[in-house]
Amino acid sequence: AHRYDLKEPHALAQFLQDADIRLIRAKYLQDLARSKRPLPRRQEVESEGFEFDGKAESALVSHAEVQNWAEGTRTATICSVSHAWETKEHPDPCRYQLELIADRAAWYEAAFETEVWIFYDFTSLFQYKRLFDEEESSFRAAMKNMHIMY
């Protein structure tokens, strides 16, 4: 089993890539909250984008962007959200958590002039029902070292 040294940004970037975990742009969560849409599963958000300041953005942060962050050529703050699921099917069907997270992330981005990238399991990991072997293996790889995200 591979061990990841969390003192090294490259190790976190490698873990995210090895387990195919995708971080979510806080600005995307803010867009969801504004439009009163619930969080989508990873499967649905994979190719979703949104517009920010007139520019098209992807909802999920690419592994290349995380690698640039690890190399110091890109700035961002990475955070993980630990939360209870409100229903078995969806962690936040009424968007209460989403609105709080989007609001707090906006404050942080404004105060520190940096992007915020968020790990939120429902959107960062492939969820049930996983239809493809790649989704299942990604989920299993993430579960083996999930403690790294917290």
Short mmCIF file of the C-alpha atoms (twelve columns), coordinates in Angstrom:
data_MODEL
# 
_entry.id   MODEL 
# 
loop_
_atom_site.group_PDB 
_atom_site.id 
_atom_site.type_symbol 
_atom_site.label_atom_id 
_atom_site.label_alt_id 
_atom_site.label_comp_id 
_atom_site.label_asym_id 
_atom_site.label_seq_id 
_atom_site.Cartn_x 
_atom_site.Cartn_y 
_atom_site.Cartn_z 
_atom_site.pdbx_PDB_model_num 
ATOM 1   C CA . ALA A 1   0.000   0.000  0.000   1 
ATOM 2   C CA . HIS A 2   1.252   3.443  -0.895  1 
ATOM 3   C CA . ARG A 3   1.833   5.896  1.957   1 
ATOM 4   C CA . TYR A 4   1.256   9.600  1.463   1 
ATOM 5   C CA . ASP A 5   3.241   12.173 3.462   1 
ATOM 6   C CA . LEU A 6   0.882   15.041 4.160   1 
ATOM 7   C CA . LYS A 7   3.765   17.415 4.889   1 
ATOM 8   C CA . GLU A 8   4.353   17.460 1.135   1 
ATOM 9   C CA . PRO A 9   1.875   19.158 -1.241  1 
ATOM 10  C CA . HIS A 10  3.042   16.765 -3.978  1 
ATOM 11  C CA . ALA A 11  1.883   13.823 -1.848  1 
ATOM 12  C CA . LEU A 12  -1.629  15.248 -1.551  1 
ATOM 13  C CA . ALA A 13  -1.698  15.946 -5.302  1 
ATOM 14  C CA . GLN A 14  -0.538  12.377 -5.960  1 
ATOM 15  C CA . PHE A 15  -3.190  10.904 -3.669  1 
ATOM 16  C CA . LEU A 16  -5.934  12.924 -5.360  1 
ATOM 17  C CA . GLN A 17  -4.726  11.696 -8.732  1 
ATOM 18  C CA . ASP A 18  -4.192  8.051  -7.682  1 
ATOM 19  C CA . ALA A 19  -7.692  7.856  -6.181  1 
ATOM 20  C CA . ASP A 20  -9.204  10.080 -8.902  1 
ATOM 21  C CA . ILE A 21  -10.694 12.416 -6.306  1 
ATOM 22  C CA . ARG A 22  -11.804 15.730 -7.753  1 
ATOM 23  C CA . LEU A 23  -12.026 18.940 -5.781  1 
ATOM 24  C CA . ILE A 24  -14.888 21.362 -6.389  1 
ATOM 25  C CA . ARG A 25  -14.467 25.048 -7.087  1 
ATOM 26  C CA . ALA A 26  -16.122 27.109 -4.349  1 
ATOM 27  C CA . LYS A 27  -17.367 29.462 -7.051  1 
ATOM 28  C CA . TYR A 28  -19.306 26.551 -8.563  1 
ATOM 29  C CA . LEU A 29  -20.938 25.886 -5.186  1 
ATOM 30  C CA . GLN A 30  -21.819 29.577 -4.994  1 
ATOM 31  C CA . ASP A 31  -23.386 29.308 -8.453  1 
ATOM 32  C CA . LEU A 32  -25.434 26.290 -7.339  1 
ATOM 33  C CA . ALA A 33  -26.607 28.104 -4.203  1 
ATOM 34  C CA . ARG A 34  -27.585 31.242 -6.151  1 
ATOM 35  C CA . SER A 35  -29.582 29.209 -8.669  1 
ATOM 36  C CA . LYS A 36  -31.141 27.076 -5.901  1 
ATOM 37  C CA . ARG A 37  -29.878 23.812 -7.390  1 
ATOM 38  C CA . PRO A 38  -28.790 20.927 -5.123  1 
ATOM 39  C CA . LEU A 39  -25.334 19.398 -5.187  1 
ATOM 40  C CA . PRO A 40  -24.958 16.921 -8.025  1 
ATOM 41  C CA . ARG A 41  -23.249 13.542 -7.752  1 
ATOM 42  C CA . ARG A 42  -19.752 13.257 -9.217  1 
ATOM 43  C CA . GLN A 43  -21.200 11.388 -12.182 1 
ATOM 44  C CA . GLU A 44  -23.412 14.339 -13.113 1 
ATOM 45  C CA . VAL A 45  -20.895 17.132 -12.473 1 
ATOM 46  C CA . GLU A 46  -18.028 15.489 -14.336 1 
ATOM 47  C CA . SER A 47  -18.529 17.569 -17.473 1 
ATOM 48  C CA . GLU A 48  -20.528 20.435 -15.974 1 
ATOM 49  C CA . GLY A 49  -19.348 23.970 -16.184 1 
ATOM 50  C CA . PHE A 50  -20.526 27.389 -15.111 1 
ATOM 51  C CA . GLU A 51  -19.771 30.994 -15.926 1 
ATOM 52  C CA . PHE A 52  -17.817 33.285 -13.630 1 
ATOM 53  C CA . ASP A 53  -16.925 36.870 -14.549 1 
ATOM 54  C CA . GLY A 54  -17.959 36.155 -18.129 1 
ATOM 55  C CA . LYS A 55  -15.561 33.219 -18.403 1 
ATOM 56  C CA . ALA A 56  -16.482 29.530 -18.737 1 
ATOM 57  C CA . GLU A 57  -15.131 27.431 -15.850 1 
ATOM 58  C CA . SER A 58  -15.262 23.734 -15.076 1 
ATOM 59  C CA . ALA A 59  -17.055 22.797 -11.873 1 
ATOM 60  C CA . LEU A 60  -14.290 20.400 -10.843 1 
ATOM 61  C CA . VAL A 61  -10.615 21.207 -10.409 1 
ATOM 62  C CA . SER A 62  -8.429  19.174 -12.765 1 
ATOM 63  C CA . HIS A 63  -5.551  17.026 -11.548 1 
ATOM 64  C CA . ALA A 64  -3.218  19.255 -13.599 1 
ATOM 65  C CA . GLU A 65  -4.408  22.303 -11.643 1 
ATOM 66  C CA . VAL A 66  -3.779  20.507 -8.338  1 
ATOM 67  C CA . GLN A 67  -0.317  19.538 -9.582  1 
ATOM 68  C CA . ASN A 68  0.369   23.204 -10.409 1 
ATOM 69  C CA . TRP A 69  -0.729  24.100 -6.876  1 
ATOM 70  C CA . ALA A 70  1.659   21.471 -5.458  1 
ATOM 71  C CA . GLU A 71  4.499   22.924 -7.541  1 
ATOM 72  C CA . GLY A 72  3.724   26.423 -6.278  1 
ATOM 73  C CA . THR A 73  2.732   27.839 -9.669  1 
ATOM 74  C CA . ARG A 74  -0.933  28.178 -8.682  1 
ATOM 75  C CA . THR A 75  -2.463  29.450 -5.461  1 
ATOM 76  C CA . ALA A 76  -5.529  27.957 -3.833  1 
ATOM 77  C CA . THR A 77  -6.768  26.918 -0.439  1 
ATOM 78  C CA . ILE A 78  -7.922  23.324 -0.177  1 
ATOM 79  C CA . CYS A 79  -10.420 22.332 2.473   1 
ATOM 80  C CA . SER A 80  -12.484 19.263 3.302   1 
ATOM 81  C CA . VAL A 81  -16.068 19.285 4.461   1 
ATOM 82  C CA . SER A 82  -17.068 16.725 7.062   1 
ATOM 83  C CA . HIS A 83  -20.827 16.450 7.374   1 
ATOM 84  C CA . ALA A 84  -23.780 14.233 8.117   1 
ATOM 85  C CA . TRP A 85  -25.937 13.033 5.253   1 
ATOM 86  C CA . GLU A 86  -29.505 14.291 5.689   1 
ATOM 87  C CA . THR A 87  -30.991 11.402 3.673   1 
ATOM 88  C CA . LYS A 88  -29.669 8.082  2.390   1 
ATOM 89  C CA . GLU A 89  -29.936 9.295  -1.208  1 
ATOM 90  C CA . HIS A 90  -28.554 12.842 -0.896  1 
ATOM 91  C CA . PRO A 91  -26.487 14.569 1.799   1 
ATOM 92  C CA . ASP A 92  -28.198 17.944 1.456   1 
ATOM 93  C CA . PRO A 93  -31.495 17.844 -0.463  1 
ATOM 94  C CA . CYS A 94  -32.688 21.172 0.979   1 
ATOM 95  C CA . ARG A 95  -29.356 22.905 0.167   1 
ATOM 96  C CA . TYR A 96  -28.784 24.099 3.747   1 
ATOM 97  C CA . GLN A 97  -25.181 22.818 3.912   1 
ATOM 98  C CA . LEU A 98  -24.503 24.022 0.380   1 
ATOM 99  C CA . GLU A 99  -25.573 27.571 1.208   1 
ATOM 100 C CA . LEU A 100 -23.421 27.660 4.361   1 
ATOM 101 C CA . ILE A 101 -20.347 26.272 2.584   1 
ATOM 102 C CA . ALA A 102 -20.758 28.574 -0.419  1 
ATOM 103 C CA . ASP A 103 -21.188 31.582 1.865   1 
ATOM 104 C CA . ARG A 104 -18.158 30.816 4.065   1 
ATOM 105 C CA . ALA A 105 -15.967 30.023 1.064   1 
ATOM 106 C CA . ALA A 106 -16.910 33.362 -0.540  1 
ATOM 107 C CA . TRP A 107 -15.819 35.186 2.619   1 
ATOM 108 C CA . TYR A 108 -12.522 33.313 2.624   1 
ATOM 109 C CA . GLU A 109 -11.863 33.965 -1.057  1 
ATOM 110 C CA . ALA A 110 -12.544 37.675 -0.574  1 
ATOM 111 C CA . ALA A 111 -10.452 38.002 2.585   1 
ATOM 112 C CA . PHE A 112 -7.426  36.086 1.297   1 
ATOM 113 C CA . GLU A 113 -7.741  36.736 -2.441  1 
ATOM 114 C CA . THR A 114 -7.366  33.067 -3.313  1 
ATOM 115 C CA . GLU A 115 -9.487  30.371 -4.886  1 
ATOM 116 C CA . VAL A 116 -11.004 27.814 -2.546  1 
ATOM 117 C CA . TRP A 117 -11.110 24.195 -3.684  1 
ATOM 118 C CA . ILE A 118 -13.327 21.901 -1.640  1 
ATOM 119 C CA . PHE A 119 -13.471 18.183 -0.999  1 
ATOM 120 C CA . TYR A 120 -17.119 17.235 -0.495  1 
ATOM 121 C CA . ASP A 121 -17.596 13.481 -0.775  1 
ATOM 122 C CA . PHE A 122 -20.885 13.478 -2.696  1 
ATOM 123 C CA . THR A 123 -19.461 15.532 -5.559  1 
ATOM 124 C CA . SER A 124 -15.759 14.688 -5.234  1 
ATOM 125 C CA . LEU A 125 -16.229 10.889 -5.372  1 
ATOM 126 C CA . PHE A 126 -18.283 8.645  -7.635  1 
ATOM 127 C CA . GLN A 127 -21.500 7.758  -5.810  1 
ATOM 128 C CA . TYR A 128 -23.830 4.786  -5.822  1 
ATOM 129 C CA . LYS A 129 -24.925 3.504  -8.264  1 
ATOM 130 C CA . ARG A 130 -21.540 3.319  -9.955  1 
ATOM 131 C CA . LEU A 131 -22.148 2.017  -13.474 1 
ATOM 132 C CA . PHE A 132 -18.572 1.633  -14.700 1 
ATOM 133 C CA . ASP A 133 -15.602 -0.343 -13.372 1 
ATOM 134 C CA . GLU A 134 -13.487 2.852  -13.402 1 
ATOM 135 C CA . GLU A 135 -15.979 4.573  -11.079 1 
ATOM 136 C CA . GLU A 136 -15.941 1.629  -8.671  1 
ATOM 137 C CA . SER A 137 -12.138 1.360  -8.614  1 
ATOM 138 C CA . SER A 138 -11.824 5.132  -8.106  1 
ATOM 139 C CA . PHE A 139 -14.251 4.979  -5.164  1 
ATOM 140 C CA . ARG A 140 -12.432 2.005  -3.591  1 
ATOM 141 C CA . ALA A 141 -9.013  3.689  -3.967  1 
ATOM 142 C CA . ALA A 142 -10.357 6.826  -2.274  1 
ATOM 143 C CA . MET A 143 -11.854 4.839  0.611   1 
ATOM 144 C CA . LYS A 144 -8.518  3.139  1.369   1 
ATOM 145 C CA . ASN A 145 -6.941  6.457  2.378   1 
ATOM 146 C CA . MET A 146 -9.945  8.689  3.070   1 
ATOM 147 C CA . HIS A 147 -8.419  9.828  6.379   1 
ATOM 148 C CA . ILE A 148 -5.963  11.892 4.296   1 
ATOM 149 C CA . MET A 149 -8.767  14.255 3.295   1 
ATOM 150 C CA . TYR A 150 -9.568  15.124 6.900   1 
# 
